[in-house]
mmCIF file of N, CA and C in Angstrom:
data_model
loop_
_atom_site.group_PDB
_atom_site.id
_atom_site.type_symbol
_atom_site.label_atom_id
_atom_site.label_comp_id
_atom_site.label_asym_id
_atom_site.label_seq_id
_atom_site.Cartn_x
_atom_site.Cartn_y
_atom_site.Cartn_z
ATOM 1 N N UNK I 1 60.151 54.404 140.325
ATOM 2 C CA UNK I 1 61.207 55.322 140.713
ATOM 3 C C UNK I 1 62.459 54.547 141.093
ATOM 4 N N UNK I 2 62.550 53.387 141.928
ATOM 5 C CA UNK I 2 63.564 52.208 142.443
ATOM 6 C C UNK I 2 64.370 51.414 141.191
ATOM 7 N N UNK I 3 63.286 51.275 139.954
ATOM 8 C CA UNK I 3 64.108 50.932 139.038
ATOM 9 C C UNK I 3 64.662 51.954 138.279
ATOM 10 N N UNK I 4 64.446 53.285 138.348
ATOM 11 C CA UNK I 4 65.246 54.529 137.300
ATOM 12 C C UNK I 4 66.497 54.733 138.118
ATOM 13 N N UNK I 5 66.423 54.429 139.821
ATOM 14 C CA UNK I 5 67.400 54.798 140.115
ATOM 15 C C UNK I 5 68.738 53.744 139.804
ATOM 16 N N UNK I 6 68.293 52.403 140.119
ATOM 17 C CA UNK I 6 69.228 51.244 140.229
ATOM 18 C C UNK I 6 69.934 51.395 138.777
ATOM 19 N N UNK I 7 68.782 51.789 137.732
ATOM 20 C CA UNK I 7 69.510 52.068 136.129
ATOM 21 C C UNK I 7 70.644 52.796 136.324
ATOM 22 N N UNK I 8 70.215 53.775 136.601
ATOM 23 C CA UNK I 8 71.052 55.071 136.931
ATOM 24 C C UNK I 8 72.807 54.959 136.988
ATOM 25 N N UNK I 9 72.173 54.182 138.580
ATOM 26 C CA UNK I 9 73.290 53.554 139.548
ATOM 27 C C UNK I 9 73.907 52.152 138.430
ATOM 28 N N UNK I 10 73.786 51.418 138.133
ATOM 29 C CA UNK I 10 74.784 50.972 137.441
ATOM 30 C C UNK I 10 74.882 50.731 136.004
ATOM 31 N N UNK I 11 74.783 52.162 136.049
ATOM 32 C CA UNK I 11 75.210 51.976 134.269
ATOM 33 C C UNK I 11 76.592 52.453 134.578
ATOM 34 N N UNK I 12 77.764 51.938 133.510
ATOM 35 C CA UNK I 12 78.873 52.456 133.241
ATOM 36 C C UNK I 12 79.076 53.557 133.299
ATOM 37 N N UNK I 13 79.096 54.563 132.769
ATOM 38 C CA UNK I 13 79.563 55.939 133.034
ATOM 39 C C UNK I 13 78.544 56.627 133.751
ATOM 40 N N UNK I 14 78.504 56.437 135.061
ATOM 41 C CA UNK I 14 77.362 56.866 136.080
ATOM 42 C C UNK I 14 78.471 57.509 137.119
ATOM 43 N N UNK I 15 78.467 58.939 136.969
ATOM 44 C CA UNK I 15 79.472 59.551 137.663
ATOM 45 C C UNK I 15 79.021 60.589 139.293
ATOM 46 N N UNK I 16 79.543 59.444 139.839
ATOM 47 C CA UNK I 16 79.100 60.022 141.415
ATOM 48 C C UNK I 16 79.269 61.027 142.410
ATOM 49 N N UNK I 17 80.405 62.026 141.283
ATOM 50 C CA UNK I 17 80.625 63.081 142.187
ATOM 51 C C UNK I 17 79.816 64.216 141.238
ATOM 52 N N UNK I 18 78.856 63.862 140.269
ATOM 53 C CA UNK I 18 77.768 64.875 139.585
ATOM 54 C C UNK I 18 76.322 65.459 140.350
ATOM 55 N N UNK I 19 76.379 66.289 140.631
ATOM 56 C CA UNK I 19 75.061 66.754 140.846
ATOM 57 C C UNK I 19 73.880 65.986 140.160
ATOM 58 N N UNK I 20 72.773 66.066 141.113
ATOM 59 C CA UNK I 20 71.829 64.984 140.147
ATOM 60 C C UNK I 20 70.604 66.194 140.245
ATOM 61 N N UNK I 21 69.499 66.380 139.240
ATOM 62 C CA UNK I 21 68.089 66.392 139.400
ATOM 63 C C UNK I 21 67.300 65.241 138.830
ATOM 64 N N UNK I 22 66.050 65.177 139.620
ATOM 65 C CA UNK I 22 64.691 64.363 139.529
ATOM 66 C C UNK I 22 63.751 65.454 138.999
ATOM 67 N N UNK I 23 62.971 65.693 137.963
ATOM 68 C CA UNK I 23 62.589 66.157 137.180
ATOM 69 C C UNK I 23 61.091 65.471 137.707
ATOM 70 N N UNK I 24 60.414 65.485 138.251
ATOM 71 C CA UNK I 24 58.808 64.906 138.493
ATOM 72 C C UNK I 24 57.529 65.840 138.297
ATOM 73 N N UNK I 25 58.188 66.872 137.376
ATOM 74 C CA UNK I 25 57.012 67.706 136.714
ATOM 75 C C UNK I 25 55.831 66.987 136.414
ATOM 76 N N UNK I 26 55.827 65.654 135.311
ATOM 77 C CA UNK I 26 54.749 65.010 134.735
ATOM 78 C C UNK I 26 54.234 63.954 135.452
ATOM 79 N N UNK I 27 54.648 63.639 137.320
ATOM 80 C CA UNK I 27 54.164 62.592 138.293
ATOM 81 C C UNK I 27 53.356 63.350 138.438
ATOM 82 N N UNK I 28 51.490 62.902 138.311
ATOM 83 C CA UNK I 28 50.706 62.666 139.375
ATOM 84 C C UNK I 28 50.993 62.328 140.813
ATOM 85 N N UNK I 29 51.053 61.406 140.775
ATOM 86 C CA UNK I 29 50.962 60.446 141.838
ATOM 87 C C UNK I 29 52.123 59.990 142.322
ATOM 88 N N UNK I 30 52.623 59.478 143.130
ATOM 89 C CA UNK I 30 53.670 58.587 143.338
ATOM 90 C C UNK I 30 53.266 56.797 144.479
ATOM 91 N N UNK I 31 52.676 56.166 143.808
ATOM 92 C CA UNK I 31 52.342 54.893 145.187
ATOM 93 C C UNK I 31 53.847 54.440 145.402
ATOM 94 N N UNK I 32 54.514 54.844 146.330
ATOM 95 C CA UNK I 32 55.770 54.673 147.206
ATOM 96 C C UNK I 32 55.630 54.605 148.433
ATOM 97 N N UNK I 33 56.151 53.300 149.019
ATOM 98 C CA UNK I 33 55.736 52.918 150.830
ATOM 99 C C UNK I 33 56.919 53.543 150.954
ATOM 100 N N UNK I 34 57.215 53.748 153.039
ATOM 101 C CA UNK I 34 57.790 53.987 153.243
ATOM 102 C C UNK I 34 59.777 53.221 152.942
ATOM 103 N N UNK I 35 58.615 51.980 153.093
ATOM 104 C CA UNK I 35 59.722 50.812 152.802
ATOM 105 C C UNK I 35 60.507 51.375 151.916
ATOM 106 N N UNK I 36 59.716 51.102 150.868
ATOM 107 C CA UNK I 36 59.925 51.301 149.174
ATOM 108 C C UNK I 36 61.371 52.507 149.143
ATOM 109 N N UNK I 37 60.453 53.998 149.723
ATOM 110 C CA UNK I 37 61.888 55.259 150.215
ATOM 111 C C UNK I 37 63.151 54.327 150.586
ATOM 112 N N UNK I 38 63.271 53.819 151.647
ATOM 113 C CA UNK I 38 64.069 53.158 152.297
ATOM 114 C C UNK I 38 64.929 52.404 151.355
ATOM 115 N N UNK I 39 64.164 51.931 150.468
ATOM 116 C CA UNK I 39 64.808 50.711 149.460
ATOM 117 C C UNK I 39 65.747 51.500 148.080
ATOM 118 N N UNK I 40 65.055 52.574 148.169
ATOM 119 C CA UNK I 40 65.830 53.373 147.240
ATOM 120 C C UNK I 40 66.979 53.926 147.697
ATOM 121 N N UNK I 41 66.997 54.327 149.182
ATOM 122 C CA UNK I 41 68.273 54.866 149.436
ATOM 123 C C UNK I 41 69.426 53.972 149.753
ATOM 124 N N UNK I 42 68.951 52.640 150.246
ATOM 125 C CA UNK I 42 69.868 51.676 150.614
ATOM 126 C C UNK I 42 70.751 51.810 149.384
ATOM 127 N N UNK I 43 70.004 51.872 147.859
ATOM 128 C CA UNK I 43 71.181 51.738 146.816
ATOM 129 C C UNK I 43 71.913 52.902 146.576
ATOM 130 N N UNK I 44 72.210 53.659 147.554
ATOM 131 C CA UNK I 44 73.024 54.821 147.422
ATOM 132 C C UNK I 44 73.810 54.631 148.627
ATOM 133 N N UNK I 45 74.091 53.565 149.479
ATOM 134 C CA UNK I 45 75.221 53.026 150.436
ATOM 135 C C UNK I 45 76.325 53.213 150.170
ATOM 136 N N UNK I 46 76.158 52.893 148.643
ATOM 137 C CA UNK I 46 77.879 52.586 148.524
ATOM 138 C C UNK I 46 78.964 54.077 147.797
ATOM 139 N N UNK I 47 77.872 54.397 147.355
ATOM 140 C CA UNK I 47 78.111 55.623 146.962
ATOM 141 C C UNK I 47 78.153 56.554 148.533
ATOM 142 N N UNK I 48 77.385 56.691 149.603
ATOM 143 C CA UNK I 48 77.073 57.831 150.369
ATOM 144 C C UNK I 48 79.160 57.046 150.890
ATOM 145 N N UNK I 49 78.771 56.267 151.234
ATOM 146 C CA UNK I 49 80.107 55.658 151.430
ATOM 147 C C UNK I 49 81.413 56.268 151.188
ATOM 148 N N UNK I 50 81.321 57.031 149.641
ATOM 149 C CA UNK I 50 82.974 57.525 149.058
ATOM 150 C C UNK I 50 83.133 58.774 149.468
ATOM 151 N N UNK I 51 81.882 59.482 150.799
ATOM 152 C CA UNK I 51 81.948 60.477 150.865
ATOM 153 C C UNK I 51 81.791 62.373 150.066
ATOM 154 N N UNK I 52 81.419 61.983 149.005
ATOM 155 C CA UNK I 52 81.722 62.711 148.225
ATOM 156 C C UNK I 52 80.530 63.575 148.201
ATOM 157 N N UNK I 53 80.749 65.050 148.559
ATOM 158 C CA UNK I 53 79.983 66.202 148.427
ATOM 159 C C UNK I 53 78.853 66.274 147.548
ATOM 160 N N UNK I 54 77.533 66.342 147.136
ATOM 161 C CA UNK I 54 76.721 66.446 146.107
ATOM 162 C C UNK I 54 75.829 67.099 146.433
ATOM 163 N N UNK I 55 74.765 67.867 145.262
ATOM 164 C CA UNK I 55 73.537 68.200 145.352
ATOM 165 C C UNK I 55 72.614 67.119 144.968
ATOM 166 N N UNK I 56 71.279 66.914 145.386
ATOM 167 C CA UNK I 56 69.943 66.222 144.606
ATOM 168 C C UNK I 56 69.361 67.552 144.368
ATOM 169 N N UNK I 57 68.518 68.062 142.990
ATOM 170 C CA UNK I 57 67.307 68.560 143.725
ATOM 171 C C UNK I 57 66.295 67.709 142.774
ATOM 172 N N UNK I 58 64.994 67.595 143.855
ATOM 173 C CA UNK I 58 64.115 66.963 143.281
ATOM 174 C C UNK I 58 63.091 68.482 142.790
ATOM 175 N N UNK I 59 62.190 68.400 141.717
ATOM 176 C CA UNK I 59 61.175 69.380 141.056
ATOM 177 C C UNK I 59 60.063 68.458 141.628
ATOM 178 N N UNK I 60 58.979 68.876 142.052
ATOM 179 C CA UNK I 60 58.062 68.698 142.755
ATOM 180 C C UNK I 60 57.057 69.177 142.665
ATOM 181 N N UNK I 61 55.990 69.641 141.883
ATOM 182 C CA UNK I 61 54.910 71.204 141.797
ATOM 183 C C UNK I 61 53.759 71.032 142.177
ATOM 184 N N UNK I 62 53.597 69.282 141.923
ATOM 185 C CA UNK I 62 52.158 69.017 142.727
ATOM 186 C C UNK I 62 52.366 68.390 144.291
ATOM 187 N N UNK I 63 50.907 68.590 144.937
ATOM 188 C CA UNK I 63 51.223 68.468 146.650
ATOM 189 C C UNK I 63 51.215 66.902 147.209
ATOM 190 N N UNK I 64 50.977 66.189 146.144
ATOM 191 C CA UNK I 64 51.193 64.936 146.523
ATOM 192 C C UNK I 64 52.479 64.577 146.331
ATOM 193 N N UNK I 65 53.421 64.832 145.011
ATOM 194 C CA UNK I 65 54.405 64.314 144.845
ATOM 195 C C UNK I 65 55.656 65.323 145.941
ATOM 196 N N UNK I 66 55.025 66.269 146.132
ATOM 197 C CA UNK I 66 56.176 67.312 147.060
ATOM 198 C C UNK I 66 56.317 66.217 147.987
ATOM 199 N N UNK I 67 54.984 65.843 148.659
ATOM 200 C CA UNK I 67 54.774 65.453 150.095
ATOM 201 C C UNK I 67 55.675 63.837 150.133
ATOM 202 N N UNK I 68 55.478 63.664 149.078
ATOM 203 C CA UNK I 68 56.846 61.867 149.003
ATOM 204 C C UNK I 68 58.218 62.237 148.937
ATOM 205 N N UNK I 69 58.514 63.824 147.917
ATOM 206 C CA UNK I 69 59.769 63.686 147.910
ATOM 207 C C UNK I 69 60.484 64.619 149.544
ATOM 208 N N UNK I 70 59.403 65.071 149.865
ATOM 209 C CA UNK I 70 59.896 65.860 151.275
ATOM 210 C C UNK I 70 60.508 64.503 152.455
ATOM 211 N N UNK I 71 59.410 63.456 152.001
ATOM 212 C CA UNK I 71 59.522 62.176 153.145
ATOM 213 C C UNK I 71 61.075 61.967 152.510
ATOM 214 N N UNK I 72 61.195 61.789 151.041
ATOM 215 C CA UNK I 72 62.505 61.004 151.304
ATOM 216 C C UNK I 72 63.087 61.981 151.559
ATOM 217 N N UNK I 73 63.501 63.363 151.196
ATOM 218 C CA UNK I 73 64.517 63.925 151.691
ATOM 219 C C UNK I 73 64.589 63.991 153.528
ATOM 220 N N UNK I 74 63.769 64.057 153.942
ATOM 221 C CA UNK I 74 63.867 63.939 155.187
ATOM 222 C C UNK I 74 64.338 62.488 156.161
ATOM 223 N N UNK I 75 64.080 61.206 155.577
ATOM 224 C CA UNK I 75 64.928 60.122 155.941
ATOM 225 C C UNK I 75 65.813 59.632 155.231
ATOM 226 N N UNK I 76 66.476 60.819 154.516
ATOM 227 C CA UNK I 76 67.886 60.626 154.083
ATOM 228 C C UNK I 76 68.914 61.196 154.835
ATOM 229 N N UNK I 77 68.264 61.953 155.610
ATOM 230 C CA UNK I 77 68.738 62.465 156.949
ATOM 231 C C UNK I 77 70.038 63.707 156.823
ATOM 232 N N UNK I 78 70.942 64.003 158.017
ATOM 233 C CA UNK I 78 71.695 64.884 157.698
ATOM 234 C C UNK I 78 73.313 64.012 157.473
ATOM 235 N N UNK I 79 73.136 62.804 157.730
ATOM 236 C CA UNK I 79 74.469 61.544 157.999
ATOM 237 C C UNK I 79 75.042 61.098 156.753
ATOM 238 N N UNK I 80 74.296 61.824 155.940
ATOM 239 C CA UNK I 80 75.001 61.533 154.203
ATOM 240 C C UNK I 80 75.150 62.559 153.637
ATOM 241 N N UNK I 81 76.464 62.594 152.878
ATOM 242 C CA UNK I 81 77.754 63.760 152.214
ATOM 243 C C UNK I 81 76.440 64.303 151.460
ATOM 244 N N UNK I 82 75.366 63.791 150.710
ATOM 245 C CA UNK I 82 74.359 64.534 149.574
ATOM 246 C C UNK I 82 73.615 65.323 150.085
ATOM 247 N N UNK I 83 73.815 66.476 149.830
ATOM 248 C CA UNK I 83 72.260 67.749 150.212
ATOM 249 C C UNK I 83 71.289 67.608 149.183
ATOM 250 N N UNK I 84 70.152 67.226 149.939
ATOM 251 C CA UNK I 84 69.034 67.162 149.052
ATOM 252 C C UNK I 84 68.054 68.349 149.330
ATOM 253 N N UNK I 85 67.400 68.918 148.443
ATOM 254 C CA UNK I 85 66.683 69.815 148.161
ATOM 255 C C UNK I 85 65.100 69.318 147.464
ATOM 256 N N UNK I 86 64.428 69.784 147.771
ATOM 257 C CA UNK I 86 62.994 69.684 147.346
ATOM 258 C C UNK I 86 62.375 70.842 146.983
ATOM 259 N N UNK I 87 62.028 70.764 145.284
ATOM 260 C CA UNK I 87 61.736 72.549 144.788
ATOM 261 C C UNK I 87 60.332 71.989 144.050
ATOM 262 N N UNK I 88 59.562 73.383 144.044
ATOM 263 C CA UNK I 88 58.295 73.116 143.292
ATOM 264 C C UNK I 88 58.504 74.156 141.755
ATOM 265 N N UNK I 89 59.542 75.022 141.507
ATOM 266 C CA UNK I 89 59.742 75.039 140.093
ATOM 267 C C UNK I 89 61.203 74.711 139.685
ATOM 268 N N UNK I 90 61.222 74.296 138.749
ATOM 269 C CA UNK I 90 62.475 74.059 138.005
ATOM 270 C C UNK I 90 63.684 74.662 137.779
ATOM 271 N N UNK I 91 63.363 76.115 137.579
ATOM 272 C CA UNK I 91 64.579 77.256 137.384
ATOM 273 C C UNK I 91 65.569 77.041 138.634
ATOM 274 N N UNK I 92 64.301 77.335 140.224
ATOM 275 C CA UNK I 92 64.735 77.446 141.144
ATOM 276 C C UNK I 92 65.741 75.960 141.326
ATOM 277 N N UNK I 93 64.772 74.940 141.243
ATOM 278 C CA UNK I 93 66.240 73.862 141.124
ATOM 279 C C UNK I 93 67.264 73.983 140.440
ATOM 280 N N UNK I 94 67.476 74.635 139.619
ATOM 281 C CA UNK I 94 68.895 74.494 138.833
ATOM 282 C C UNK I 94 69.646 75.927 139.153
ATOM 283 N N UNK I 95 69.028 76.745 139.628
ATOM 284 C CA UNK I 95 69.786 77.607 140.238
ATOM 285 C C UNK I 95 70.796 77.282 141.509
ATOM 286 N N UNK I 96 70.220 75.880 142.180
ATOM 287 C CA UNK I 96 70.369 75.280 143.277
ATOM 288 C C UNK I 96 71.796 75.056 143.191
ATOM 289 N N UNK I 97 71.362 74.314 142.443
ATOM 290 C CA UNK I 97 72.483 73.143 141.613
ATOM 291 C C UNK I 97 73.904 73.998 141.221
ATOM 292 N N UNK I 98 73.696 75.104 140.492
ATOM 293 C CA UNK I 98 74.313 75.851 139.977
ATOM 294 C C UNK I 98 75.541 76.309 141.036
ATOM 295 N N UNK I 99 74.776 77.238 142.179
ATOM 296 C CA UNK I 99 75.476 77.855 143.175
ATOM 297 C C UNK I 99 76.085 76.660 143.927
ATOM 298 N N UNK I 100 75.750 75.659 144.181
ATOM 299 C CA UNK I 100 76.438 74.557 144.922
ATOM 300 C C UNK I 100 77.423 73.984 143.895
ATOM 301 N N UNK I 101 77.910 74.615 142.539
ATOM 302 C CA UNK I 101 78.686 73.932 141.694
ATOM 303 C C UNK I 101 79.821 74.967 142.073
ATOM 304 N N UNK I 102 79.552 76.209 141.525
ATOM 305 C CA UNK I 102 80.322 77.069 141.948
ATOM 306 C C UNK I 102 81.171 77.617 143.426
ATOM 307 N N UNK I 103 79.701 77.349 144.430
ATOM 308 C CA UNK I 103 80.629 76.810 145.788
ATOM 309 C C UNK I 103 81.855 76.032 145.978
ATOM 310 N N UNK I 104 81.787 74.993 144.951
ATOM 311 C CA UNK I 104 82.429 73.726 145.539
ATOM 312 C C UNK I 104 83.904 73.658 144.214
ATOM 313 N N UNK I 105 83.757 74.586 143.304
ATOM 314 C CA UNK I 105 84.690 74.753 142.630
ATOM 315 C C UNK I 105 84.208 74.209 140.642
ATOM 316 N N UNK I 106 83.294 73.837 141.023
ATOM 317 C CA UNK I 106 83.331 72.490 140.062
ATOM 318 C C UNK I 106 82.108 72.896 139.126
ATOM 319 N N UNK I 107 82.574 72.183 137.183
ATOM 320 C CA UNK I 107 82.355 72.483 136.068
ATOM 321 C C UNK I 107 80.592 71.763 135.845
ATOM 322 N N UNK I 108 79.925 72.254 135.312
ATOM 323 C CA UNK I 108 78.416 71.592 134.886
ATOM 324 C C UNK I 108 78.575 70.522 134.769
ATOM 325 N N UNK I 109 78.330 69.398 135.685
ATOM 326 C CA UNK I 109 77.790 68.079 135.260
ATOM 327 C C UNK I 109 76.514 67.269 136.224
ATOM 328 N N UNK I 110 75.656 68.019 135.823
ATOM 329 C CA UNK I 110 74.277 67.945 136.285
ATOM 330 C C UNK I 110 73.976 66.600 135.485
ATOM 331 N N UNK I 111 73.303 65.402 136.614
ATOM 332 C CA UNK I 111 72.692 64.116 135.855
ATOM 333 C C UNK I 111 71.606 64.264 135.848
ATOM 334 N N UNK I 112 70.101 64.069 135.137
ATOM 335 C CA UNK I 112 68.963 63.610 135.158
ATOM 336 C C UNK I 112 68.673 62.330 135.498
ATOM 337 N N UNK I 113 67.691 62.053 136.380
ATOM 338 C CA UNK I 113 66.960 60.954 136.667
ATOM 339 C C UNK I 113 65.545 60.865 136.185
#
């Protein structure tokens, strides 16, 4: 998961004021320490940094992978501009996404991770 994100994060046209979903329909499992959470968000410093308003939502349907992405959304805390969301079907995530686009003024540019 640490290396899809770092991809993510620096590829060239990696645009940081886009809404993102995590798509983890086809995770079993996830072996992620707490550390590990931790290590993933550190690479979103520089980004939480520019301030800039966003949605995550993560898709989640099985109770193991809910239960990792609930941990990270929960020590990502409330101290960073990104609202993260944790959904167990898909529609409902992009409905998410949707209304927080339209809230905020702004045209479809939903990223996949």
């Amino acid at each position: 998961m640490g290396d899809a994100y770092a991809e993510l994060l620096s590829a060239p046209d990696y645009d940081a004021t886009a809404d993102d979903l995590v798509d983890l329909r086809g995770v079993t499992h996830l072996g992620v320490t707490p550390e590990g959470l931790r290590g993933i968000m550190s690479m979103f410093t520089p980004i939480d940094e520019l301030g800039i308003a966003t949605r995550l939502a993560i898709v989640a349907p099985t109770d193991a992978v809910y239960g990792v992405s609930r941990m990270y959304e929960l020590l990502r805390g409330d101290g960073v501009p990104e609202e993260i969301r944790v959904f167990r079907d898909l529609n409902a995530a992009l409905q998410w996404l949707a209304e927080g686009r339209e809230a905020r003024g702004v045209a479809s540019r939903t990223s996949a991770a």
